[in-house]
Amino acid sequence: MAESGESTDTSAAGADPSGELAEIADFGYERARDELVEVVRLLEQGGLDLDESLALWERGEALANRCEQHLAGARKRVADALHRSDLERQQ
């Protein structure tokens, strides 16, 4: 899930939520997706107190948004490539 040397701790205990959420902006698609899968697993497993659950939910939302940013960028790249291809065929 995490790249070597990186923490995979998604617990809310002692965490700085704004710092953790800000770091997500640097995640690649695969890392964000993998961590989102882990957050969902932990939430579905249950047994967390309300604060831990809310912190995980917030992290999951940030991870899902990061994934969507990557997917939107990929969609744009594909659309641009198709558009260039169409222009080349018309010439």
mmCIF file of C-alpha atoms in Angstrom:
data_model
loop_
_atom_site.group_PDB
_atom_site.id
_atom_site.type_symbol
_atom_site.label_atom_id
_atom_site.label_comp_id
_atom_site.label_asym_id
_atom_site.label_seq_id
_atom_site.Cartn_x
_atom_site.Cartn_y
_atom_site.Cartn_z
ATOM 1 C CA MET A 1 0.000 0.000 0.000
ATOM 2 C CA ALA A 2 2.527 2.668 1.044
ATOM 3 C CA GLU A 3 5.797 3.355 -0.654
ATOM 4 C CA SER A 4 8.890 2.248 1.210
ATOM 5 C CA GLY A 5 9.679 4.273 4.274
ATOM 6 C CA GLU A 6 6.236 5.840 4.505
ATOM 7 C CA SER A 7 3.783 5.373 7.324
ATOM 8 C CA THR A 8 0.512 3.605 6.666
ATOM 9 C CA ASP A 9 -1.028 4.607 9.999
ATOM 10 C CA THR A 10 -4.520 5.950 9.340
ATOM 11 C CA SER A 11 -5.492 6.244 12.982
ATOM 12 C CA ALA A 12 -6.667 9.554 14.316
ATOM 13 C CA ALA A 13 -4.831 9.262 17.632
ATOM 14 C CA GLY A 14 -2.431 12.163 18.027
ATOM 15 C CA ALA A 15 -2.715 13.104 14.379
ATOM 16 C CA ASP A 16 -2.701 16.607 12.968
ATOM 17 C CA PRO A 17 -5.670 16.307 10.592
ATOM 18 C CA SER A 18 -4.855 19.416 8.582
ATOM 19 C CA GLY A 19 -1.267 18.243 8.074
ATOM 20 C CA GLU A 20 -2.307 14.733 7.109
ATOM 21 C CA LEU A 21 -5.002 15.970 4.762
ATOM 22 C CA ALA A 22 -2.623 18.489 3.185
ATOM 23 C CA GLU A 23 -0.082 15.756 2.403
ATOM 24 C CA ILE A 24 -2.700 13.942 0.299
ATOM 25 C CA ALA A 25 -2.335 16.650 -2.353
ATOM 26 C CA ASP A 26 1.063 15.124 -3.214
ATOM 27 C CA PHE A 27 -0.212 11.535 -3.546
ATOM 28 C CA GLY A 28 -0.202 9.758 -6.859
ATOM 29 C CA TYR A 29 -3.366 8.023 -8.003
ATOM 30 C CA GLU A 30 -2.349 4.529 -6.921
ATOM 31 C CA ARG A 31 -1.288 5.591 -3.443
ATOM 32 C CA ALA A 32 -4.472 7.610 -2.894
ATOM 33 C CA ARG A 33 -6.603 4.711 -4.167
ATOM 34 C CA ASP A 34 -4.820 2.138 -2.002
ATOM 35 C CA GLU A 35 -5.108 4.260 1.113
ATOM 36 C CA LEU A 36 -8.785 4.932 0.348
ATOM 37 C CA VAL A 37 -9.382 1.179 0.150
ATOM 38 C CA GLU A 38 -7.750 0.795 3.571
ATOM 39 C CA VAL A 39 -9.850 3.618 5.065
ATOM 40 C CA VAL A 40 -13.030 1.988 3.765
ATOM 41 C CA ARG A 41 -11.927 -1.370 5.181
ATOM 42 C CA LEU A 42 -11.299 0.140 8.610
ATOM 43 C CA LEU A 43 -14.632 1.965 8.627
ATOM 44 C CA GLU A 44 -16.532 -1.137 7.530
ATOM 45 C CA GLN A 45 -14.761 -3.211 10.162
ATOM 46 C CA GLY A 46 -16.210 -0.958 12.853
ATOM 47 C CA GLY A 47 -15.136 -0.839 16.460
ATOM 48 C CA LEU A 48 -13.786 2.701 16.260
ATOM 49 C CA ASP A 49 -14.934 5.509 18.473
ATOM 50 C CA LEU A 50 -16.737 8.471 16.950
ATOM 51 C CA ASP A 51 -13.672 10.735 16.724
ATOM 52 C CA GLU A 52 -11.593 8.035 15.019
ATOM 53 C CA SER A 53 -14.428 7.274 12.607
ATOM 54 C CA LEU A 54 -14.877 10.951 11.717
ATOM 55 C CA ALA A 55 -11.140 11.429 11.183
ATOM 56 C CA LEU A 56 -11.039 8.392 8.907
ATOM 57 C CA TRP A 57 -14.128 9.604 7.035
ATOM 58 C CA GLU A 58 -12.483 12.997 6.445
ATOM 59 C CA ARG A 59 -9.304 11.310 5.239
ATOM 60 C CA GLY A 60 -11.361 9.098 2.946
ATOM 61 C CA GLU A 61 -13.106 12.122 1.463
ATOM 62 C CA ALA A 62 -9.746 13.813 0.822
ATOM 63 C CA LEU A 63 -8.354 10.618 -0.739
ATOM 64 C CA ALA A 64 -11.430 10.202 -2.950
ATOM 65 C CA ASN A 65 -11.121 13.826 -4.088
ATOM 66 C CA ARG A 66 -7.442 13.267 -4.926
ATOM 67 C CA CYS A 67 -8.330 10.187 -6.967
ATOM 68 C CA GLU A 68 -10.967 12.185 -8.833
ATOM 69 C CA GLN A 69 -8.417 14.903 -9.611
ATOM 70 C CA HIS A 70 -6.114 12.312 -11.149
ATOM 71 C CA LEU A 71 -8.954 10.727 -13.116
ATOM 72 C CA ALA A 72 -10.139 14.111 -14.393
ATOM 73 C CA GLY A 73 -6.596 14.838 -15.560
ATOM 74 C CA ALA A 74 -6.416 11.476 -17.306
ATOM 75 C CA ARG A 75 -9.784 12.064 -19.005
ATOM 76 C CA LYS A 76 -8.559 15.440 -20.249
ATOM 77 C CA ARG A 77 -5.342 13.939 -21.607
ATOM 78 C CA VAL A 78 -7.310 11.275 -23.493
ATOM 79 C CA ALA A 79 -9.774 13.844 -24.854
ATOM 80 C CA ASP A 80 -6.891 16.098 -25.952
ATOM 81 C CA ALA A 81 -5.130 13.189 -27.670
ATOM 82 C CA LEU A 82 -8.328 12.205 -29.478
ATOM 83 C CA HIS A 83 -8.874 15.799 -30.559
ATOM 84 C CA ARG A 84 -5.313 16.058 -31.926
ATOM 85 C CA SER A 85 -5.810 12.765 -33.741
ATOM 86 C CA ASP A 86 -9.027 14.050 -35.329
ATOM 87 C CA LEU A 87 -7.290 17.240 -36.447
ATOM 88 C CA GLU A 88 -4.440 15.274 -38.003
ATOM 89 C CA ARG A 89 -6.864 13.082 -39.950
ATOM 90 C CA GLN A 90 -8.718 16.128 -41.274
ATOM 91 C CA GLN A 91 -5.537 17.615 -42.749
#
